[in-house]
Coordinates of C-alpha atoms and ligand atoms in Angstrom, one line a residue:
X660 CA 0.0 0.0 0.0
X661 CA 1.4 3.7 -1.1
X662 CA 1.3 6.2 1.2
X663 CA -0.1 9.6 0.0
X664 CA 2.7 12.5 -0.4
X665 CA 1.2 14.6 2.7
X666 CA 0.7 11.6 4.6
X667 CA 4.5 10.1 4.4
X668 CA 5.5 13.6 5.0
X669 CA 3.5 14.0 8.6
X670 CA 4.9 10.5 9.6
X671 CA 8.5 12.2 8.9
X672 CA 7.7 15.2 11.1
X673 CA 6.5 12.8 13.9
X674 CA 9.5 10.5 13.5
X675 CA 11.2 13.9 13.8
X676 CA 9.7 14.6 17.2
X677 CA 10.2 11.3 18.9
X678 CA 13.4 12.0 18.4
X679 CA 15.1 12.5 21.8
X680 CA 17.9 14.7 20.4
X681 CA 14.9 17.1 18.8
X682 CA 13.3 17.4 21.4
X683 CA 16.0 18.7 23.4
X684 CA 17.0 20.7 20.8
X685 CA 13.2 22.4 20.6
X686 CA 13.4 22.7 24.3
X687 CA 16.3 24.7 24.7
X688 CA 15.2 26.7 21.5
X689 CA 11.7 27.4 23.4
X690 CA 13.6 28.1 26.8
X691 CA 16.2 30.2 25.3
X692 CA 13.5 32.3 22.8
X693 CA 11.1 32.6 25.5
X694 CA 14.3 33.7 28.1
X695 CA 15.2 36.1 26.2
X696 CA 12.3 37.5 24.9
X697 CA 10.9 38.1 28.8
X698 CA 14.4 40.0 29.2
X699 CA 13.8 42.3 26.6
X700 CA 10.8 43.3 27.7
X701 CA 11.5 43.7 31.4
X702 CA 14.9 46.0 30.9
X703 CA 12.9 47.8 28.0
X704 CA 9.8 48.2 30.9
X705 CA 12.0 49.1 33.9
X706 CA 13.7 52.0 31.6
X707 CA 10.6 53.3 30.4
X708 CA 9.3 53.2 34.1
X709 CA 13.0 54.7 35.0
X710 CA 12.8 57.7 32.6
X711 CA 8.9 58.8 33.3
X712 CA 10.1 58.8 36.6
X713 CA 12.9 61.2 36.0
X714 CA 11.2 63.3 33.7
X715 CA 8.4 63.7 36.3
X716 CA 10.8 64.5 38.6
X717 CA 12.9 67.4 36.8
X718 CA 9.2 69.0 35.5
X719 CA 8.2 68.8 39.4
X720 CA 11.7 70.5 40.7
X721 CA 11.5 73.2 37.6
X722 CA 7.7 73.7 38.9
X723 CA 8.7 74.1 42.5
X724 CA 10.7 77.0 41.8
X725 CA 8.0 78.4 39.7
X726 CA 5.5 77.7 42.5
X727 CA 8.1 79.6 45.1
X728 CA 8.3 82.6 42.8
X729 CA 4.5 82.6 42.6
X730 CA 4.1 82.8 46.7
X731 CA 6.7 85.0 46.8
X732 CA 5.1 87.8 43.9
X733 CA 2.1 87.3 45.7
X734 CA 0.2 85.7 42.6
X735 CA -2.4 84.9 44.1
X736 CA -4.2 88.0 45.9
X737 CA -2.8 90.0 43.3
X738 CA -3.5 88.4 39.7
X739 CA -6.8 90.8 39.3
X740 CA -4.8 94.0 39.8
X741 CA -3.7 96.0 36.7
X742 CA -0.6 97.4 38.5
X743 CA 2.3 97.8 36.2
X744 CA 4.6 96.6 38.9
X745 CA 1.9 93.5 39.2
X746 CA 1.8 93.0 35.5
X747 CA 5.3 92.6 34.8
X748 CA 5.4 90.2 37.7
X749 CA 3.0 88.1 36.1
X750 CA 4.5 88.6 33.3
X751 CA 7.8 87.0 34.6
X752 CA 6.1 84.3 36.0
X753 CA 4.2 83.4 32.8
X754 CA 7.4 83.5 30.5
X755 CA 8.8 80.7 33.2
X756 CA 5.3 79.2 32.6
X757 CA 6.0 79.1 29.1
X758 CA 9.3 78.2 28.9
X759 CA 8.4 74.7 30.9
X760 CA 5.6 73.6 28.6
X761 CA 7.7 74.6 25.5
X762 CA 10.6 72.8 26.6
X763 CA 8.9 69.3 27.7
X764 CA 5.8 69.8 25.0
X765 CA 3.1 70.4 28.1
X766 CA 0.2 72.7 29.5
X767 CA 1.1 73.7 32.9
X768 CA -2.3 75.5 34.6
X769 CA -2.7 77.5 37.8
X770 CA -5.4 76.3 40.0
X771 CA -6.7 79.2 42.8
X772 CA -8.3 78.0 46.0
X773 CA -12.1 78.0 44.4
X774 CA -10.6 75.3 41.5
X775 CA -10.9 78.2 39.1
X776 CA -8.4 78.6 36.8
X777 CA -5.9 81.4 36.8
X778 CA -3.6 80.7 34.0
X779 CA -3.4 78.3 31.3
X780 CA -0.4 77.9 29.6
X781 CA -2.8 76.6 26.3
X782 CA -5.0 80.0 26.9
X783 CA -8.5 77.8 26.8
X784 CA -9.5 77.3 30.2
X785 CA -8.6 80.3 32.3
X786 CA -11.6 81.5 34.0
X787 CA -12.8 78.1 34.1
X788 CA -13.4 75.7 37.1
X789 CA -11.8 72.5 36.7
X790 CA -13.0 69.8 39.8
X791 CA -10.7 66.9 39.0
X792 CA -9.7 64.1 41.8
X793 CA -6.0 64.9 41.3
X794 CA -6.5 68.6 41.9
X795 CA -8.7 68.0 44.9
X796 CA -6.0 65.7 46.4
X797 CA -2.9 68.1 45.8
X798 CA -5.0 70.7 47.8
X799 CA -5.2 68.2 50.4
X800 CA -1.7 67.9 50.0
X801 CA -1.3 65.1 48.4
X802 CA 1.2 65.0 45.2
X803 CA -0.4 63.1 42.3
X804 CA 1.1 62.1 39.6
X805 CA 0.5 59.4 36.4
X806 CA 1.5 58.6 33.4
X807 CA -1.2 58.0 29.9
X808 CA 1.2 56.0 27.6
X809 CA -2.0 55.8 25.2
X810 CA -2.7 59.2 24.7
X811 CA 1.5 60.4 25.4
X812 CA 1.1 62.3 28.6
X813 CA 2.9 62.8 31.8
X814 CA 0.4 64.5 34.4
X815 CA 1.3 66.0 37.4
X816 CA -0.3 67.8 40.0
X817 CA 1.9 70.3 42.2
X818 CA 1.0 72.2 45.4
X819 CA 1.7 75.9 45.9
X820 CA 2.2 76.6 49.7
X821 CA 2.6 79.7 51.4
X822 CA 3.7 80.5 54.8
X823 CA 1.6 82.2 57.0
X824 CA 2.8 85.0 59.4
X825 CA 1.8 82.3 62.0
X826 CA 4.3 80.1 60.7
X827 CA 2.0 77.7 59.4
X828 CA 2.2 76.0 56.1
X829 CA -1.4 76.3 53.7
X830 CA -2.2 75.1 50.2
X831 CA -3.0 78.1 48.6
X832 CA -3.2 77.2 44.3
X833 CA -2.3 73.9 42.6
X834 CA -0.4 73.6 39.3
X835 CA -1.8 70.8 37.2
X836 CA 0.7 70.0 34.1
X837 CA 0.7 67.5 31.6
X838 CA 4.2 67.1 30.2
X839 CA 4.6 65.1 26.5
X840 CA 6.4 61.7 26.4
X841 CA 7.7 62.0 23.0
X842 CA 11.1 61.7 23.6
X843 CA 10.9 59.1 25.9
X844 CA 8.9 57.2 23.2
X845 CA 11.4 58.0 20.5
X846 CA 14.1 56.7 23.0
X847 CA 12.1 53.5 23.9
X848 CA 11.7 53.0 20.4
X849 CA 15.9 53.2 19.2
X850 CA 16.5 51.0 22.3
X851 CA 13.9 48.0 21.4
X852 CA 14.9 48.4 17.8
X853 CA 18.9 48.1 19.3
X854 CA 17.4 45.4 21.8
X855 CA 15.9 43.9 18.6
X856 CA 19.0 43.3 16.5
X857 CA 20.6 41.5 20.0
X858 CA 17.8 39.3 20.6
X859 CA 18.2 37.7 17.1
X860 CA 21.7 37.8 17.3
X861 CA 20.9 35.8 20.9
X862 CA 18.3 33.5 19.2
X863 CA 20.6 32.7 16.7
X864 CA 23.4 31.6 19.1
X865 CA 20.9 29.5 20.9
X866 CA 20.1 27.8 18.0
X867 CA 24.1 26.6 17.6
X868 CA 23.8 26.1 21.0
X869 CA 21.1 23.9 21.7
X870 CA 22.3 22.2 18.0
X871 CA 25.8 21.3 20.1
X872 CA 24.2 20.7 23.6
X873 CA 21.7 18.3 22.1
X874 CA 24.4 16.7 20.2
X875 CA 26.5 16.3 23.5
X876 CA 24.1 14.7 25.3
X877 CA 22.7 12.4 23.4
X878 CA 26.1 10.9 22.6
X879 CA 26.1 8.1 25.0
X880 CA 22.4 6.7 23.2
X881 CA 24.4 6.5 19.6
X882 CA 27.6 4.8 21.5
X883 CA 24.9 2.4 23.0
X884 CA 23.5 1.9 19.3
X885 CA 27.0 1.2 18.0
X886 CA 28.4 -1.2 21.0
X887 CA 24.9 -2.9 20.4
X888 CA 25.1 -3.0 16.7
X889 CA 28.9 -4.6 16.9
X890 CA 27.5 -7.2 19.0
X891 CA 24.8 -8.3 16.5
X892 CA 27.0 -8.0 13.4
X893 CA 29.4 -10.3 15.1
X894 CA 32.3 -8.2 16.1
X895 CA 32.1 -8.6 19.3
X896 CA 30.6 -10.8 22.1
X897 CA 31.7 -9.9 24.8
X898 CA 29.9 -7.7 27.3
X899 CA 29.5 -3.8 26.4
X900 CA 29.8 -0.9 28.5
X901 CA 29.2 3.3 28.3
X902 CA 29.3 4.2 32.0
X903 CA 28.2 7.7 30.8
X904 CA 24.6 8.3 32.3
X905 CA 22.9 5.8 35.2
X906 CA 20.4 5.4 32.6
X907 CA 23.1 4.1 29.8
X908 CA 24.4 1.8 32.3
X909 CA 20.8 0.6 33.1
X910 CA 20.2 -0.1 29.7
X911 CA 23.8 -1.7 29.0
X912 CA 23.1 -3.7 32.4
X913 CA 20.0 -5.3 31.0
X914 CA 21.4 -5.7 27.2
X915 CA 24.9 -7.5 29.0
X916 CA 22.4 -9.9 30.7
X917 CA 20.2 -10.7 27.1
X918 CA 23.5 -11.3 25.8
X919 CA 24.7 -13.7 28.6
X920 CA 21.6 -15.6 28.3
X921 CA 21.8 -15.4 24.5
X922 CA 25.4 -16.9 24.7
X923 CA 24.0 -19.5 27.3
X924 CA 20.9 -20.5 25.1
X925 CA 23.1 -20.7 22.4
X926 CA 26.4 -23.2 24.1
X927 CA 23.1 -25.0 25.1
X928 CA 21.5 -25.6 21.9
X929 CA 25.3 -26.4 20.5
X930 CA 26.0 -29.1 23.0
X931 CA 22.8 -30.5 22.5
X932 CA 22.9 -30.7 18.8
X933 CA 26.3 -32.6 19.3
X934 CA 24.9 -34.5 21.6
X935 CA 22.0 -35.3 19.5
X936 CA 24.8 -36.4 16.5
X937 CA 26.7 -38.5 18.9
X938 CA 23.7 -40.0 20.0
X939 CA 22.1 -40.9 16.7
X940 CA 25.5 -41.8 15.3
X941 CA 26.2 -44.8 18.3
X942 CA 23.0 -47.3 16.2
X943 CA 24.7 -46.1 13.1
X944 CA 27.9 -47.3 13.9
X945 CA 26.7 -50.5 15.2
X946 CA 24.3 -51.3 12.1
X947 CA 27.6 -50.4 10.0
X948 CA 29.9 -53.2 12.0
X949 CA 27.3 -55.7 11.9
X950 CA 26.9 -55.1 8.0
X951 CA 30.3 -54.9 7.6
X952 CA 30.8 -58.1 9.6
X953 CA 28.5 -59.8 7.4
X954 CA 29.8 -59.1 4.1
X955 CA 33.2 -59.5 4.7
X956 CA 33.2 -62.5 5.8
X957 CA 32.3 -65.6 3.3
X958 CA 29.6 -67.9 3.3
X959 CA 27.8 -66.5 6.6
X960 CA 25.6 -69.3 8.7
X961 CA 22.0 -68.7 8.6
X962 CA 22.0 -68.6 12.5
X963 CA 24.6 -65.8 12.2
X964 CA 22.5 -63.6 9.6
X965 CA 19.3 -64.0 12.0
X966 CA 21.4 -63.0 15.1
X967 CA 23.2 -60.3 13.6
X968 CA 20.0 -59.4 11.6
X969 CA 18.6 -59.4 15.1
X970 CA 21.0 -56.8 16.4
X971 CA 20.6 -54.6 13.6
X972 CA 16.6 -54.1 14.3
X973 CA 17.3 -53.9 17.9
X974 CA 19.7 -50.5 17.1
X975 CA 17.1 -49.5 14.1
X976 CA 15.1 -49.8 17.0
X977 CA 16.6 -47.8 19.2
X978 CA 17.2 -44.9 16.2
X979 CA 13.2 -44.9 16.3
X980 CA 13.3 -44.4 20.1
X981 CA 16.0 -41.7 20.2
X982 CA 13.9 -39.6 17.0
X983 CA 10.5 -40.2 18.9
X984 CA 12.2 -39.1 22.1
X985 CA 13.6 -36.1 20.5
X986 CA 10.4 -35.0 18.9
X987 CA 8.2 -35.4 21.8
X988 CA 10.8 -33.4 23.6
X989 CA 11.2 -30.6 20.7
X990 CA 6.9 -30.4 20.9
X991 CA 7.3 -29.9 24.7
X992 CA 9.4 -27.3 24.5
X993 CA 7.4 -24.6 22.5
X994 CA 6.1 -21.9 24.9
X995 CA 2.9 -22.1 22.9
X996 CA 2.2 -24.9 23.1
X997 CA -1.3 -25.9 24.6
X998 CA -2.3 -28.2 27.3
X999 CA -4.7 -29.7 26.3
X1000 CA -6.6 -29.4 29.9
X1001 CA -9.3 -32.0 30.7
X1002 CA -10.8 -32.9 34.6
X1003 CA -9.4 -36.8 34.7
X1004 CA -8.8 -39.3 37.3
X1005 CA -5.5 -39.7 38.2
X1006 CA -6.3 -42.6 40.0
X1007 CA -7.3 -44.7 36.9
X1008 CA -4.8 -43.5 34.5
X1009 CA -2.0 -44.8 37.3
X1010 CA -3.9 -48.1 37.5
X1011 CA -3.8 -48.2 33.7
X1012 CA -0.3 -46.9 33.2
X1013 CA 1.4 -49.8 36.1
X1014 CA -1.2 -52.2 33.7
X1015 CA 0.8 -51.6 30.6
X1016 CA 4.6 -51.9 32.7
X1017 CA 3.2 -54.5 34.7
X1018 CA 5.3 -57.0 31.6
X1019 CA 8.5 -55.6 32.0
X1020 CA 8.1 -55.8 35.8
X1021 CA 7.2 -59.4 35.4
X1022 CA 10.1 -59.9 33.5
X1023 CA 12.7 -58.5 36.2
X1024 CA 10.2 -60.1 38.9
X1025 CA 9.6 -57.0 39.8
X1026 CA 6.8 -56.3 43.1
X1027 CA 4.8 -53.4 41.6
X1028 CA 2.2 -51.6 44.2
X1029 CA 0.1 -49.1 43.9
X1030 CA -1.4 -47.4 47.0
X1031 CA -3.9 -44.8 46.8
X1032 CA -4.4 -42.7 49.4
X1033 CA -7.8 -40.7 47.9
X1034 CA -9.6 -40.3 44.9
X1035 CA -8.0 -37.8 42.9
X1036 CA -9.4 -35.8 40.0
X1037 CA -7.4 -33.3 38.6
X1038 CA -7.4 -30.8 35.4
X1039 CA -4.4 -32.1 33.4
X1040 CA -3.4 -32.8 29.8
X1041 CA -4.2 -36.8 29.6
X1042 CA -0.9 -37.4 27.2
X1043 CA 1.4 -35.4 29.2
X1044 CA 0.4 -36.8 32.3
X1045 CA 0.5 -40.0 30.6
X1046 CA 4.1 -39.7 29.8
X1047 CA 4.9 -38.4 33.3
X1048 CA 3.7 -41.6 35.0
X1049 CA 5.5 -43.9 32.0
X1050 CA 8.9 -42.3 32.3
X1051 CA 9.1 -42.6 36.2
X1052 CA 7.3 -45.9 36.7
X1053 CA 9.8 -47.4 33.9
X1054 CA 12.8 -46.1 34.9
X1055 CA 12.2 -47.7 38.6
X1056 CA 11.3 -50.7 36.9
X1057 CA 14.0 -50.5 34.7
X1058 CA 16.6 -49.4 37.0
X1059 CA 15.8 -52.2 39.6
X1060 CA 17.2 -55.0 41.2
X1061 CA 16.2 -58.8 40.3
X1062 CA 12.6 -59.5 42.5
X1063 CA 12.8 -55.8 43.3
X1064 CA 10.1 -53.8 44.3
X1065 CA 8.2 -50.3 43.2
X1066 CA 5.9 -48.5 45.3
X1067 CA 3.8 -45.8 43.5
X1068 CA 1.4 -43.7 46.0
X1069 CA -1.0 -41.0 44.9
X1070 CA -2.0 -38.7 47.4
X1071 CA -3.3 -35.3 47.2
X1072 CA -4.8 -32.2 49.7
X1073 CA -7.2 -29.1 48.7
X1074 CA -4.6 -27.5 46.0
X1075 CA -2.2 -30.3 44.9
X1076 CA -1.9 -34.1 44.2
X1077 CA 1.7 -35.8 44.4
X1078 CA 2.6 -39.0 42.8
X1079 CA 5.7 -40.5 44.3
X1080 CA 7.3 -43.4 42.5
X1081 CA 9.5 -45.5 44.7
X1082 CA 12.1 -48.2 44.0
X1083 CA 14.4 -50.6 45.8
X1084 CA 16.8 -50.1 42.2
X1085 CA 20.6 -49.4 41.9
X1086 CA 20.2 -45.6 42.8
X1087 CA 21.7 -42.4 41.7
X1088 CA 25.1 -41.2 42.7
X1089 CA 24.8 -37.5 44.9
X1090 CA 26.9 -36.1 42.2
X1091 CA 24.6 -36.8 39.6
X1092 CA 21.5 -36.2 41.2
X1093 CA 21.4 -32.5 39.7
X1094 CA 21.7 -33.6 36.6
X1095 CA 19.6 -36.1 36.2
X1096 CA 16.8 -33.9 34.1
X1097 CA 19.6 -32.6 31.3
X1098 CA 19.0 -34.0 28.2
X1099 CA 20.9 -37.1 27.4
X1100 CA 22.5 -37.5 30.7
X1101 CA 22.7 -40.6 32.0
X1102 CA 23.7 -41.5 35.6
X1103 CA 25.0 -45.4 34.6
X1104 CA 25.6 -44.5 31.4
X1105 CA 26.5 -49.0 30.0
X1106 CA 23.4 -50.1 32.2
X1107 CA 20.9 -47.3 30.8
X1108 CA 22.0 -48.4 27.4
X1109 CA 21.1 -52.1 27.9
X1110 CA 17.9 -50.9 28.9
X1111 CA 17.7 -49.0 25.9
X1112 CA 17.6 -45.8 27.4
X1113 CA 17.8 -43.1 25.6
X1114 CA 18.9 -40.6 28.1
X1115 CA 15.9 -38.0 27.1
X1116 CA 12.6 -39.6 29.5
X1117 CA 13.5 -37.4 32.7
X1118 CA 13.5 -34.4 30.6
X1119 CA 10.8 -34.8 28.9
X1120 CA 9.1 -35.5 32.2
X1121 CA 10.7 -32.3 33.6
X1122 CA 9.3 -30.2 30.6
X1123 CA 5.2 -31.6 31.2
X1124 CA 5.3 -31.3 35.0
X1125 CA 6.5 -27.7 34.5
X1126 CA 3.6 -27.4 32.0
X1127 CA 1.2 -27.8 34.4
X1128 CA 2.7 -25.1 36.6
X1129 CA 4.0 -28.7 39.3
X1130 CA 7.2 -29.7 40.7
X1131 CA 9.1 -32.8 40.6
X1132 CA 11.8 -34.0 43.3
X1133 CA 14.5 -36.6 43.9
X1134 CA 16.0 -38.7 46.6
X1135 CA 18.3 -41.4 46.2
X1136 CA 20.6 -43.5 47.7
X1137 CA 23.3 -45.6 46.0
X1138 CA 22.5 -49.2 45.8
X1139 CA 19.5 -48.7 48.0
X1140 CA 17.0 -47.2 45.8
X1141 CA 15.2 -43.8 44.2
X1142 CA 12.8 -41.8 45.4
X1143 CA 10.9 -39.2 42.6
X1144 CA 8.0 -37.1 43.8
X1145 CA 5.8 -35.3 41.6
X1146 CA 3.4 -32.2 43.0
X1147 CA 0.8 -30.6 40.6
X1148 CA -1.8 -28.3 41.2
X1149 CA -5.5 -29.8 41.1
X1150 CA -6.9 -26.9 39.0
X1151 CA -5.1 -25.7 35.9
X1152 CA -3.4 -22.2 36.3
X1153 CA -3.4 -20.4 32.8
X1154 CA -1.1 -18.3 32.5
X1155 CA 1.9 -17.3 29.7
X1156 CA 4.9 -18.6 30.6
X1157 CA 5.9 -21.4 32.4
X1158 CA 7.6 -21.3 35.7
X1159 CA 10.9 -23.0 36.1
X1160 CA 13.3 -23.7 33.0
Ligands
ADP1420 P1 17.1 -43.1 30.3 O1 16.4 -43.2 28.9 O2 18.5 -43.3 30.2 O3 16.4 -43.8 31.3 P2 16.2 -40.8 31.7 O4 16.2 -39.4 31.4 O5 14.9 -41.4 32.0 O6 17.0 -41.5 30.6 O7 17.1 -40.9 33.0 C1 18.3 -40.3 33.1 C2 19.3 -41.1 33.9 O8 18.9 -41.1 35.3 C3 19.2 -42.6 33.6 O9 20.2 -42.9 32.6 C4 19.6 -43.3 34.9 O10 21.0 -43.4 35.0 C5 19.1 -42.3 35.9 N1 17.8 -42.8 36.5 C6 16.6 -42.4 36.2 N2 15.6 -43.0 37.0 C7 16.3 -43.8 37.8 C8 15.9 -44.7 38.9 N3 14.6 -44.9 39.2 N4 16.9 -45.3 39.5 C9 18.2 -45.2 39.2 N5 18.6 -44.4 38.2 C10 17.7 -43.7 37.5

């Protein structure tokens, strides 16, 4: 199926993202940007706040000294007389007037006591009563002062005070100016534009930067990629290591231990395959010196050709057993496989399973006896369990003494049944006790191959008790006898894997 254009290019841009070095690339990016960005604006917004502030404050000083000339011309009880000497004082102070709200672009107006207008440095609103908050607070004595960056002003209110012959301080006029911000603007604006040109040059080094940093530390993933890449092309085997980050090491921990249990699994399935040859080789080799035998030597006896004939069957034979073995062992060990789980009486398919030895025991006079301590159904795979019972009831039949005995008891409490298979037989060694469920280990290695073992039954039996989630045990003593006790659980437990190995 083709992907559409637009479609393969999304799935590039979310590759892109689940990249871990992108992503702390973008971060770093988004950190830095944003970083800088908030920067900007804060120095640009404390220097604006900075330079109202000390334009407010040289308009207030300048209008302080105005104020003092005021109180000191008398301004106030003498702006209605048409004195020349009063005129030309007013003048004075206007032309000061003047001169401020050229110089910072503003109105400055002169409030009397009654909020009436007495000068207005605009000429509109002298004569006029102006009842603003700000004026009403200066008279109260309060200085007021804000700035209207939409509309471009600085106001300000300022109190005239005069002395009184009492000594006391009154509020006799107010001075209400509005001063322009234009060159603060025009400054504001050089500095962001200036601010501007660093930012990118900022953004740009980020960029680099986060480009490098991401780089830097991601390293120690693409060495882990590498060591891990030399392992499966076959340079290497042995166990890798970048101590660079705890989390490198905790992935390189769990990685070194697949690998050990790769190697293990695969020195298993090596010895086993030899040990499969070996074994399938030894009735091979036999069939070829008994054939050989035969037709080397010149005019052969009849009864010769039936005994050696004889021989040859008996190790085709044992070839059959050997591949049958291995098969059932092979079907056994797929994970998958299923059980096929069915509620059956254990006691039964013991009675039935000692019925079918019961001629091999007669053979070796062997005393087989089967005690049962309870009736026991429980939810097993017939086959399996089948095999279970075979394998251990044989081999103590099989590994026994002339007029020997086997005791096989089935007992079983609320959760489990156990089937313990006793025999008075030759025993295992202690040292090979552990072994005893390896494949193709045999513990009397001339005597199991009399009995035409084939060195594969206890794993097999291993492998189907595991199955159903049981247990199997062994105690022996040399020459006195074995011991093998089997616990499984009444009621099938599904579940994946399979506990044990
Ligand atoms: P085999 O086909 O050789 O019997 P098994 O896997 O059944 O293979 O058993 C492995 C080895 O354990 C046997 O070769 C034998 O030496 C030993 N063994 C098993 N069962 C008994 C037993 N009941 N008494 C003594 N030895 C036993």
């Amino acid at each position: 199926m083709r992907l559409p254009d637009n479609a393969k290019e999304n799935l590039k841009q979310f590759v892109m993202l689940r990249s871990f070095r992108a992503r702390i690339c973008l971060l770093t990016l988004v950190v830095g940007i944003v970083a800088s960005a908030l920067m900007r604006h804060a120095i640009m917004e404390t220097y604006k706040h900075r330079a109202v502030q000390q334009r407010t404050e040289t308009v207030q000083n300048q209008l302080l000294i105005v104020a003092k000339h005021l109180i000191s011309n008398n301004y106030f009880a003498t702006y209605r007389l048409q004195e020349p000497g009063m005129i030309a004082s007013r003048q004075g102070i206007n032309a000061e007037l003047e001169t401020i709200s050229n110089l910072y672009g503003g109105r400055v107006m002169i409030i009397g006591k009654s909020c009436k207008v007495l000068k207005d440095t605009y000429g509109i609103s002298e004569g006029k009563t102006i009842i603003s908050e700000e004026v009403i607070k200066c008279f109260r004595g309060e200085n007021v002062s804000h700035y209207d960056a939409e509309h471009g002003y600085i106001e300000m209110t300022i109190p005239i005070a005069s002395t009184g012959t009492d000594g006391k301080s009154s509020i006799v006029g107010v001075m209400l100016t509005s001063v322009s911000d234009e060159t603060i603007v025009e400054m504001i604006d050089q500095m962001n534009q200036n601010a501007l040109t660093l930012e990118i040059l900022m953004i740009m080094g980020i960029v680099i930067l986060s480009v490098m940093l991401s780089g830097v530390l991601t390293k120690p993933f693409g060495k882990v990629t590498a060591e891990i890449r030399k392992v499966k092309e076959g340079t290497s085997e042995k166990a890798i290591s970048v101590p660079d980050y705890v989390e490198t090491v905790h992935i390189i921990d769990a990685f070194n231990d697949l690998l050990g249990r790769m190697n293990a699994l695969n020195d298993s399935r090596q010895e086993f395959v030899a040990n499969v040859s070996h074994e399938l080789r030894t009735p091979m080799a036999s069939l070829k010196v008994l054939a050989d035998s035969l037709l080397t030597q010149p005019d052969v006896p009849a009864e010769l050709y039936r005994e050696f004939m004889t021989d040859m069957v008996s190790e085709i034979d044992r070839e059959n057993r050997i591949i049958t073995d291995l098969l059932t062992l092979v079907k056994l060990d797929k994970t998958t496989q299923d059980l096929n789980i069915v509620a059956l009486n254990v006691n039964d398919l013991a009675e039935l399973t000692l019925k079918r030895l019961r001629p091999i025991a007669r053979k070796k006079d062997v005393e087989v006896i089967f005690e049962s301590m309870r009736p026991v159904i429980a939810e097993v795979d017939e086959v399996k369990m089948t095999l279970i019972m075979t394998n251990l009831m044989e081999n103590a039949i099989k590994y026994n003494h002339e007029h020997g005995q086997v005791k096989v008891v089935l007992d079983a409490d609320h959760q489990y049944f156990t089937l313990q298979v006793t025999d008075t037989g030759v025993g295992i060694p202690e040292e090979d006790l552990p072994h005893v469920y390896e494949r193709f280990y045999r513990a009397d290695k001339s005597h199991s191959r009399e009995m035409g073992g084939t060195g594969l039954g206890l794993a097999i039996t291993k492998s189907a008790v595991l199955m159903h989630r049981g247990s199997i045990t062994v105690s022996s003593k040399l020459g006195e006898g074995s011991t093998f006790t089997v616990k499984i659980p009444l009621n099938h437990v599904t579940g994946k894997g399979r506990n044990g190995s």
